[in-house]
Coordinates of C-alpha atoms and ligand atoms in Angstrom, one line a residue:
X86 CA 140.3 100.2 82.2
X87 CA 141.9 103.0 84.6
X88 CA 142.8 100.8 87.8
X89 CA 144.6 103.8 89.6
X90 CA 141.7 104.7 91.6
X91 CA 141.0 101.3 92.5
X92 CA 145.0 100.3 93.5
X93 CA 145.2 104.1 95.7
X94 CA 141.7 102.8 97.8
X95 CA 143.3 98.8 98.0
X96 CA 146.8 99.4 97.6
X97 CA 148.6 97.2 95.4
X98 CA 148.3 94.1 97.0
X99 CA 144.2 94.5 96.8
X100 CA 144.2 94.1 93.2
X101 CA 144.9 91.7 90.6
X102 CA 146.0 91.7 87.2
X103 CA 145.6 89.6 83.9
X104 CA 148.6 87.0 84.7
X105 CA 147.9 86.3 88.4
X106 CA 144.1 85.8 87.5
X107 CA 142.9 82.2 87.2
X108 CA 140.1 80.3 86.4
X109 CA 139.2 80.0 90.4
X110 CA 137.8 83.9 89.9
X111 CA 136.6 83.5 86.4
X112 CA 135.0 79.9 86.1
X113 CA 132.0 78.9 88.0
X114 CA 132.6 75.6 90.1
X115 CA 130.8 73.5 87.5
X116 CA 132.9 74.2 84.6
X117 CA 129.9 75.7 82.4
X118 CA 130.2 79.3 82.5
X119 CA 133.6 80.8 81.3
X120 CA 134.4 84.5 82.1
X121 CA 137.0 87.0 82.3
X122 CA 137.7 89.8 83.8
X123 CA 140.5 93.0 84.1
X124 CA 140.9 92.9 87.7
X125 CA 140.1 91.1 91.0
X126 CA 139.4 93.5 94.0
X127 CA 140.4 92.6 97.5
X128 CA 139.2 95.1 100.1
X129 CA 140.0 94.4 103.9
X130 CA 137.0 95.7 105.2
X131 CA 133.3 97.3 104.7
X132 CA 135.1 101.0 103.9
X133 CA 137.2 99.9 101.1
X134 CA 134.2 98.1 99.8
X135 CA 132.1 101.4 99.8
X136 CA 135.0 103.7 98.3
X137 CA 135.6 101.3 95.4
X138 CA 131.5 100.9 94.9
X139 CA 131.6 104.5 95.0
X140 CA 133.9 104.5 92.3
X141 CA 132.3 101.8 90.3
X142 CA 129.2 103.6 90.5
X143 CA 130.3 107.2 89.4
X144 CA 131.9 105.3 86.4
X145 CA 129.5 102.7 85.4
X146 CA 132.1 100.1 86.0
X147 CA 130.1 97.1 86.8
X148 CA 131.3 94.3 89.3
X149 CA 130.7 90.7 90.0
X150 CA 131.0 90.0 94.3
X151 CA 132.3 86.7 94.9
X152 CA 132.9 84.7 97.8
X153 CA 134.4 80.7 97.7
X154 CA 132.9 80.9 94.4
X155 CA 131.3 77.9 94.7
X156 CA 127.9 78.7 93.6
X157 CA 126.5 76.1 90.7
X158 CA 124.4 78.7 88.3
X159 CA 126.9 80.8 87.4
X160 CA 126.1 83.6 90.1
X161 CA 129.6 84.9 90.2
X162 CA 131.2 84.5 87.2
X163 CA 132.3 87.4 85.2
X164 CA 130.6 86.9 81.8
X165 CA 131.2 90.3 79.8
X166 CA 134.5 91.2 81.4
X167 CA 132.9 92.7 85.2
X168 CA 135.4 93.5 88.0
X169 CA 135.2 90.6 90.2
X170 CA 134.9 92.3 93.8
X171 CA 136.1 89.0 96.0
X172 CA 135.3 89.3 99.9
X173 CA 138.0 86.6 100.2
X174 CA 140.2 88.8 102.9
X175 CA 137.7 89.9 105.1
X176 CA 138.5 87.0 107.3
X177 CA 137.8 88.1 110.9
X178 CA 135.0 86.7 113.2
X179 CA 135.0 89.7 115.2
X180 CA 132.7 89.3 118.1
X181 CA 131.6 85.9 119.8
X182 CA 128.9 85.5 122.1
X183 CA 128.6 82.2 124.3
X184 CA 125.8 83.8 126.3
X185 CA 123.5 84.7 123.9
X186 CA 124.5 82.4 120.9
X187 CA 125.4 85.2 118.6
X188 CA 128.6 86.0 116.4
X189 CA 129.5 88.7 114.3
X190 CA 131.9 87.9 111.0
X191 CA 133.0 89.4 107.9
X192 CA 131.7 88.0 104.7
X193 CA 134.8 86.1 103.5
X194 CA 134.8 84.0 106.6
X195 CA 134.6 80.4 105.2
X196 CA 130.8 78.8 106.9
X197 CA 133.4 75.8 108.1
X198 CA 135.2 78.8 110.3
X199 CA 132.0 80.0 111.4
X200 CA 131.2 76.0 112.6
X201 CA 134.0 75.8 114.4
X202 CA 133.9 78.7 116.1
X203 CA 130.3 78.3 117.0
X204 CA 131.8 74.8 118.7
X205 CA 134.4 76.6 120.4
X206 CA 131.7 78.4 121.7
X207 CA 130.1 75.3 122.9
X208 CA 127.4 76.4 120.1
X209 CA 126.4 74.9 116.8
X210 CA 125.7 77.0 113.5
X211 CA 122.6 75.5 112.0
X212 CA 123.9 75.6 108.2
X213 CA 125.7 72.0 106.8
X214 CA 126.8 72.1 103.2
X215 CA 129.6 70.0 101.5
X216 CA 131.4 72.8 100.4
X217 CA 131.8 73.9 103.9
X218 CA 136.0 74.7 103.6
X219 CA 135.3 77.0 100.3
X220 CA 131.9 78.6 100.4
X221 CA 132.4 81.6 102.3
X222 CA 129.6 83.1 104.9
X223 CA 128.9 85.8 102.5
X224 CA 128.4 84.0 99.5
X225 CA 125.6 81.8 101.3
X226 CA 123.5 84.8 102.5
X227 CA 123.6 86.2 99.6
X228 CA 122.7 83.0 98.3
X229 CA 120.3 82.1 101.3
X230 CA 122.2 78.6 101.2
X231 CA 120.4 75.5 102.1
X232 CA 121.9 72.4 102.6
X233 CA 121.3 69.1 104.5
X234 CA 120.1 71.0 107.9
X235 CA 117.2 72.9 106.7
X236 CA 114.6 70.4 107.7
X237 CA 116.0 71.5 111.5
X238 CA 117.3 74.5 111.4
X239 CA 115.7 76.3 108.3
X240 CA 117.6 78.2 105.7
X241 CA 120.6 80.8 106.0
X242 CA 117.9 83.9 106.5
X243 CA 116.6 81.7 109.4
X244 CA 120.2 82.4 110.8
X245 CA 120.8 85.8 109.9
X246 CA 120.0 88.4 112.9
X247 CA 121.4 91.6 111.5
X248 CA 123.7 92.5 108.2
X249 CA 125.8 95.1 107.0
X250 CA 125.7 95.7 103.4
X251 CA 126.9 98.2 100.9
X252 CA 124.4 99.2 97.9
X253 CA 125.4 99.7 94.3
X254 CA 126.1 103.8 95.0
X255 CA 128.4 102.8 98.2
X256 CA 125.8 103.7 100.6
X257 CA 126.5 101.4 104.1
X258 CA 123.2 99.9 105.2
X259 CA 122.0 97.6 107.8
X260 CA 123.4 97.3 111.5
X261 CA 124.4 94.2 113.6
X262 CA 123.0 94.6 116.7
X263 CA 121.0 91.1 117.0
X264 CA 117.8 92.5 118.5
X265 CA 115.5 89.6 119.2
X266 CA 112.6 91.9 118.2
X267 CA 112.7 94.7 115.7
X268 CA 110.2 95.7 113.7
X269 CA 110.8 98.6 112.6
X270 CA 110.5 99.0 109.0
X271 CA 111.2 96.5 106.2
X272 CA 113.7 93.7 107.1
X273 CA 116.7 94.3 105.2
X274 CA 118.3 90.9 106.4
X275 CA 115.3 89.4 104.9
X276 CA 115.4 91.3 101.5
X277 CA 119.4 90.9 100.8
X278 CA 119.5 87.0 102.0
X279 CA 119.1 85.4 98.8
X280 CA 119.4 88.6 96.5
X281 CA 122.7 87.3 94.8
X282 CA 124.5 90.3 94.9
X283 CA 122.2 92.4 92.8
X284 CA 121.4 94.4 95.6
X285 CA 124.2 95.1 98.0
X286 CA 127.1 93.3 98.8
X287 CA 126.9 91.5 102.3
X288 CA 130.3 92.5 104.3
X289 CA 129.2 91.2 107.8
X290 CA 126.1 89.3 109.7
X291 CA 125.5 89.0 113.3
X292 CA 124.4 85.2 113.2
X293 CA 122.3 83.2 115.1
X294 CA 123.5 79.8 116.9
X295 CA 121.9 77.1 117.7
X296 CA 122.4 74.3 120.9
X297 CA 125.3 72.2 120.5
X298 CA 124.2 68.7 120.3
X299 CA 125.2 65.8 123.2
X300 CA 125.0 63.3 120.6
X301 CA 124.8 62.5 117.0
X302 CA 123.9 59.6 114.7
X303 CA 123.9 58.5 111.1
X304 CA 122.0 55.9 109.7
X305 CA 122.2 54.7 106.1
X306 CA 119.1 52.8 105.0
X307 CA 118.6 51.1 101.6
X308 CA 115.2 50.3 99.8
X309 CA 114.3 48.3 96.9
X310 CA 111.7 50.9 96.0
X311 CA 111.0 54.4 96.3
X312 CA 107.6 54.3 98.1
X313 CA 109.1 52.3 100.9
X314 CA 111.6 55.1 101.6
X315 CA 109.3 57.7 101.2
X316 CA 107.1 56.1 104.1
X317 CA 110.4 56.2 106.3
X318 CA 110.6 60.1 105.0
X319 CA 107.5 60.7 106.5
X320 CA 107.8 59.0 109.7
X321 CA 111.1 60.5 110.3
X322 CA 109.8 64.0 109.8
X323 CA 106.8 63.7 111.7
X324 CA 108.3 61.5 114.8
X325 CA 112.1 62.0 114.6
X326 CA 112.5 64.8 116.8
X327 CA 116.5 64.4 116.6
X328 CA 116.3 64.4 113.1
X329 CA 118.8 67.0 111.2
X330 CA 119.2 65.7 107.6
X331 CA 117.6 63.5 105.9
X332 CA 119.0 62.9 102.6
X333 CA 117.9 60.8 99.5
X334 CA 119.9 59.3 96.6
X335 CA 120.3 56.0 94.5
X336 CA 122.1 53.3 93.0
X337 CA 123.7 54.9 90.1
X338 CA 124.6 57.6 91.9
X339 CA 126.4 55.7 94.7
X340 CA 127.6 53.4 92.0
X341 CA 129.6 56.2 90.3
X342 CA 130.7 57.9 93.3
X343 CA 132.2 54.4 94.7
X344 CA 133.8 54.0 91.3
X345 CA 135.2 57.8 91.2
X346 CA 136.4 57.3 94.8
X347 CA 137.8 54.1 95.3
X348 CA 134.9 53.5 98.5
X349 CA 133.6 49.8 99.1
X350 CA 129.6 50.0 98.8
X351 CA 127.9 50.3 102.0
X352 CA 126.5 46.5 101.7
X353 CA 127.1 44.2 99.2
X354 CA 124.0 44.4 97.4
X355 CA 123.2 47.3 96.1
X356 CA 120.1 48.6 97.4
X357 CA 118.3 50.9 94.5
X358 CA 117.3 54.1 96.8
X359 CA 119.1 55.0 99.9
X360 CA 118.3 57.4 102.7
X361 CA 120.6 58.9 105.1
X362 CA 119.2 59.8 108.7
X363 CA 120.7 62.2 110.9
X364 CA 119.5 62.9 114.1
X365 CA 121.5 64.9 116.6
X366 CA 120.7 65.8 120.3
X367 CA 120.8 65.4 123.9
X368 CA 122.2 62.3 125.3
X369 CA 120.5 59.4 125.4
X370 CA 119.6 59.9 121.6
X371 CA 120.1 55.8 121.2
X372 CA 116.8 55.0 123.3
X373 CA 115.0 57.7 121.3
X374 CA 115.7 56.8 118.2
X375 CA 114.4 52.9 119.4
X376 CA 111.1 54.1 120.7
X377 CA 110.7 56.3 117.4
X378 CA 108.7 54.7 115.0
X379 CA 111.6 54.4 112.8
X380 CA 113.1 51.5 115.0
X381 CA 110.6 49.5 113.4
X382 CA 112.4 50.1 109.8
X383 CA 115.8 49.7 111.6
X384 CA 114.8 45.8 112.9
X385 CA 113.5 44.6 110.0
X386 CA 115.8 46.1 107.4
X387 CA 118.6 43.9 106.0
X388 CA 120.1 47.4 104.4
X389 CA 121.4 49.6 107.2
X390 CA 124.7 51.0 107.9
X391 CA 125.3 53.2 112.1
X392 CA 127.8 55.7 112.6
X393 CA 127.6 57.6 115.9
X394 CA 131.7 58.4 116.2
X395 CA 133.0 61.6 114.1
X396 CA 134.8 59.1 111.9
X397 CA 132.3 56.6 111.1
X398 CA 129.5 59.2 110.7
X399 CA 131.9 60.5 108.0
X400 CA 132.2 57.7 106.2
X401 CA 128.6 56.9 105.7
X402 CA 128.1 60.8 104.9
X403 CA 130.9 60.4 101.8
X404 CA 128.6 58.3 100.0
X405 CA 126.1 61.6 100.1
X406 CA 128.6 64.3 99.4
X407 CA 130.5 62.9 97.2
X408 CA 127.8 63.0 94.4
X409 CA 128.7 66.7 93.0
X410 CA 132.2 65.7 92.9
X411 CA 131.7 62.2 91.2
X412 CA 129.9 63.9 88.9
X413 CA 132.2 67.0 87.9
X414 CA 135.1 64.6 87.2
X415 CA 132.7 62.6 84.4
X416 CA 131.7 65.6 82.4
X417 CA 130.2 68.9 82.8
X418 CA 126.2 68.8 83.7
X419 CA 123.7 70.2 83.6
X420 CA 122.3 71.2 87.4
X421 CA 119.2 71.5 87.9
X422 CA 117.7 72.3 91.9
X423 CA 114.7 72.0 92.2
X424 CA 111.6 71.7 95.3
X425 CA 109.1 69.3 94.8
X426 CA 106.0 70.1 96.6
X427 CA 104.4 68.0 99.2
X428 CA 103.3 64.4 98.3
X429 CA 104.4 64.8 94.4
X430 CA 107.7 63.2 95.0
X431 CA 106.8 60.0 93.5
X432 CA 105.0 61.7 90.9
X433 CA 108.2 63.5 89.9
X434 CA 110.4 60.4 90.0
X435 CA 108.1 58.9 87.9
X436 CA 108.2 61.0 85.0
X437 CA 111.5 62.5 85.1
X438 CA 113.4 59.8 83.0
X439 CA 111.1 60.2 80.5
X440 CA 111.1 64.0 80.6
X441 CA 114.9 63.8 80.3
X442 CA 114.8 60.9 77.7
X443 CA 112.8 63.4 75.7
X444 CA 115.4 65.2 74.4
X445 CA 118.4 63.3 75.3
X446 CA 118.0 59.2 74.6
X447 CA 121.4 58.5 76.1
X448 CA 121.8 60.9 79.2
X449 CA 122.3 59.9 82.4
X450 CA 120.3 61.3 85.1
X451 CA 121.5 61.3 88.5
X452 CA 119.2 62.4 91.1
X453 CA 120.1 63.2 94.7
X454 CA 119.0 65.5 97.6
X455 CA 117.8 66.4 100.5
X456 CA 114.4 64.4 100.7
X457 CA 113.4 66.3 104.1
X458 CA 112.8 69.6 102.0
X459 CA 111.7 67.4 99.1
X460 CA 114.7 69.7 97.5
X461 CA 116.3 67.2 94.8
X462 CA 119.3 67.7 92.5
X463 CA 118.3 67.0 88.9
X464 CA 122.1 65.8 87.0
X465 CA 122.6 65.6 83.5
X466 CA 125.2 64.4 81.7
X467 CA 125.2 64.1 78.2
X468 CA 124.0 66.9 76.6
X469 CA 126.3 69.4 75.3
X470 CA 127.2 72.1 78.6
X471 CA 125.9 75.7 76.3
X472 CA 122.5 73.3 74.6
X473 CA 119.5 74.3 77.5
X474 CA 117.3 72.6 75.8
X475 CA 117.3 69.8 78.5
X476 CA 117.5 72.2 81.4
X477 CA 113.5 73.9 79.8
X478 CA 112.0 70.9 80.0
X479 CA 113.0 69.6 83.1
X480 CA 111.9 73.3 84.8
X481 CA 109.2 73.3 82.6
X482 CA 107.8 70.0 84.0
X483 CA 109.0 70.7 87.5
X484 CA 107.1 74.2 87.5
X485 CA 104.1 72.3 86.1
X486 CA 104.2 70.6 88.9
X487 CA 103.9 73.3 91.2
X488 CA 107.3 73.0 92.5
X489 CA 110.4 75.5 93.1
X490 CA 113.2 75.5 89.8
X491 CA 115.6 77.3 92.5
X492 CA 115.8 75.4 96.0
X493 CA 118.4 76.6 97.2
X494 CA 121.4 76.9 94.3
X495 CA 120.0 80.1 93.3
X496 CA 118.9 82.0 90.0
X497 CA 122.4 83.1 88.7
X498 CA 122.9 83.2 85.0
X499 CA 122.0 79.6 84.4
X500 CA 117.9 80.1 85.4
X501 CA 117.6 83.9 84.6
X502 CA 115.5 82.9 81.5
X503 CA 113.2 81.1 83.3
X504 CA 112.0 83.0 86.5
X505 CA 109.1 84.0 84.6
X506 CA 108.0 79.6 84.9
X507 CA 107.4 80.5 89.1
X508 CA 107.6 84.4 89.2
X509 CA 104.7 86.4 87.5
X510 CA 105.7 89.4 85.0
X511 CA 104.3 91.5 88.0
X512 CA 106.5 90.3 90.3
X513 CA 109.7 90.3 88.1
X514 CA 108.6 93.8 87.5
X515 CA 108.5 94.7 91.3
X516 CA 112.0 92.8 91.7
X517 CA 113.6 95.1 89.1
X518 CA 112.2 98.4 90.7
X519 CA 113.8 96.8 94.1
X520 CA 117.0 96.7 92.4
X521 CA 116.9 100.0 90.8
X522 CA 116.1 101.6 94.3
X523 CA 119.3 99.5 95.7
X524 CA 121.7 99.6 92.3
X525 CA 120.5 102.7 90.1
X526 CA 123.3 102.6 87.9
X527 CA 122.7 98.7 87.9
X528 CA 126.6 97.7 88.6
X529 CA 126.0 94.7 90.8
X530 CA 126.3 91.6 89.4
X531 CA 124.2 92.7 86.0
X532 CA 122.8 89.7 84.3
X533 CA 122.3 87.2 87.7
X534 CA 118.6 86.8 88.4
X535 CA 117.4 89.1 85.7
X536 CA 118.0 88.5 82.0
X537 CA 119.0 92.0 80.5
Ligands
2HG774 C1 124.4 69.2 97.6 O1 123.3 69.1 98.2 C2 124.7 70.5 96.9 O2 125.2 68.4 97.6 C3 125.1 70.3 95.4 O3 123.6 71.4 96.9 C4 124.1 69.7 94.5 O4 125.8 69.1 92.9 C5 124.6 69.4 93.1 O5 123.7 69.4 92.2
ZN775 ZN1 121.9 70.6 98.1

């Protein structure tokens, strides 16, 4: 491929070159989808993005945006030999706000930058995810990343006031001027949050902040059955007001993490689900907590673990976070994220062993999540990484159930074949005239959401 063009708009540092690429552009963080590509493309800011998507588009050269590259379905990797387009220097937070509660970034900023200048703001972002140091702002709008806070804060679109994009012709669209009220047309934020980068690549977002909290806890509570933590689900969404996160997982899970990690157990008998309570606020969050109704599950619990210090907190949050990572270094697996709708959650727990066991007699199935959303990661070790046949059932069954096959992980390349199990042909059909009108020469990131 001719890279002249491309090297005259970036200069020579903004693009590399067979040797100097590694699998951190061309590997998706899971290990399951292996690309390659000629040439990764660094531009320093939104007009070097639109010159070389100018030139992609009068050339049919197609191109893969990445960010951290941390996405789990295979959003950003360069299957048939893409350009990857990484937003990996456009690190400036350029405007900060402590009055309003606003800040303006470019897209390569990583989302723990963004938290820690919202604190030096004597803000907060609302947006928690483990891969906090990697993931970059950009990849989790485009993404519309959830993560543990949801349940408070909502999504990433929730936190999205304004965007600058550039479509697949090199058009610049959006604007970043954080207007509590605007409704004047279609909401672009709205439309690109989530859109993977089949529509326009994200170069910066005005964000929303949120208050700073006085005070935060974690609690750590372990059940011998599901139901009983379910009940404490309930009551902590309903009465928690503090609440933040509320995450689920369970004893193999912690078992393998502990193992993987070298942590001592939380208690020495291992409890078979545990929940993880986070509740953040204004000070005197200790009284509140033990007039909630959840102090009643804190007295008479044998199983529960307090950390209200940064360090402490930490420690009880490790047994959580560590699952993805526990799991990567056993094998590769199969990921599937998936919403279970209101009061089906034991329903689903019921029946997923056996939906797994189906077609895999030996796999182990580690489930984990955040319990709040009822968003649960389905794991899967076992069956071979490129066999799917594992992966269709358990959407197949979770659909059935009238539940999400994407939380928050996105489509990608791993669930493009099955949209069609929550999206009607109708709607898939609208989707791909939204993307024509956005990407007519269909350069951006060809083959993520859509099959071909
Ligand atoms: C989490 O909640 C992430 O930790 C990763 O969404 C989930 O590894 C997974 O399946
Ligand atoms: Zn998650």
């Amino acid at each position: 491929m001719e890279l002249q063009t491309l090297k005259n708009i970036l200069g020579p540092e903004g693009v590399i070159t067979n040797k100097d690429i590694h699998g951190g552009y061309t590997t998706d963080w899971t290990g399951r989808y292996i690309g390659s590509t000629p040439a990764v493309l660094f531009p320093k800011d939104t007009a070097q993005v639109s010159q070389v998507l100018q030139w992609c588009f009068a050339n049919s050269v197609a191109v893969i945006p990445q960010g951290g590259n941390t996405g789990m379905v295979g959003g950003a990797t360069p299957l048939n030999g893409e350009l990857i387009l990484s937003l990996k220097k456009m690190t400036n937070i350029e405007e900060t706000d402590g009055v309003s509660g606003q800040l303006v970034t470019q897209a390569g900023v990583t989302l723990g930058d963004v938290q820690q200048a919202a604190i030096k703001l004597g803000w907060k972002y609302g947006v928690d995810l483990s891969a906090r140091d990697s993931a970059s702002i950009g990849g989790t709008i485009a993404t519309n990343a959830g993560g543990s806070q949801v349940l408070r804060y909502g999504n990433t679109r929730r936190q999205v006031l304004g965007l600058e994009a550039v479509t697949g012709t090199g058009e610049v669209v959006g604007d970043l001027r954080g207007l509590a009220k605007d409704n004047t047309g279609y909401h672009l934020p709205g439309l690109l949050c989530g859109s993977e980068g089949t529509l326009a690549v994200v170069t910066r977002a005005r964000l929303r902040l949120v208050n700073a909290p006085e005070e935060e806890i974690s609690i750590l509570l372990g059940f011998e059955s599901l139901q009983e933590a379910l009940r404490v689900v309930e009551v902590v969404k309903k009465d928690l007001y503090d609440v933040q996160a509320c995450e689920i997982f369970f004893r193999n899970g912690l078992s393998l993490v502990c193992d993987q990690f070298g942590l001592t157990p939380p208690w020495s008998t291992p409890s078979n689900v545990y929940l993880l309570v986070d509740a953040a606020g204004q000070s005197g969050l200790v009284d509140r907590i033990s007039q909630s109704p959840l102090a009643g599950f804190l007295e008479s619990s044998k199983y529960v673990a307090f950390g209200s210090d940064a360090v402490s907190r930490k420690r009880i949050w490790r047994y959580r976070e560590l699952h993805t990572e526990a799991i990567s270094a056993t094998g590769v697996p199969h990921k599937l994220d998936v919403t279970i709708p209101h009061g089906r959650l034991a329903d689903f727990y019921d029946n997923i062993e056996a939906v797994v066991r189906s077609i895999d007699n030996d796999a182990q199935l580690f489930l984990f999540g955040h319990a709040g959303d009822g968003n649960i990661h389905v794991n899967i070790l076992g069956p071979e990484p490129e066999d799917l046949t594992v992966d269709k059932v358990v959407l197949e069954f979770v659909a059935s159930i009238g539940g999400s096959i994407s939380a928050e992980h996105g489509i990608g390349r791993a669930k493009a074949s099955y949209l069609h199990f929550n999206r009607t042909d109708s709607e898939i059909e609208l989707f791909r005239r939204v993307k024509v009108a956005f990407d007519p020469a269909g350069i951006l990131n060809p083959g993520a959401i859509f099959n071909k």
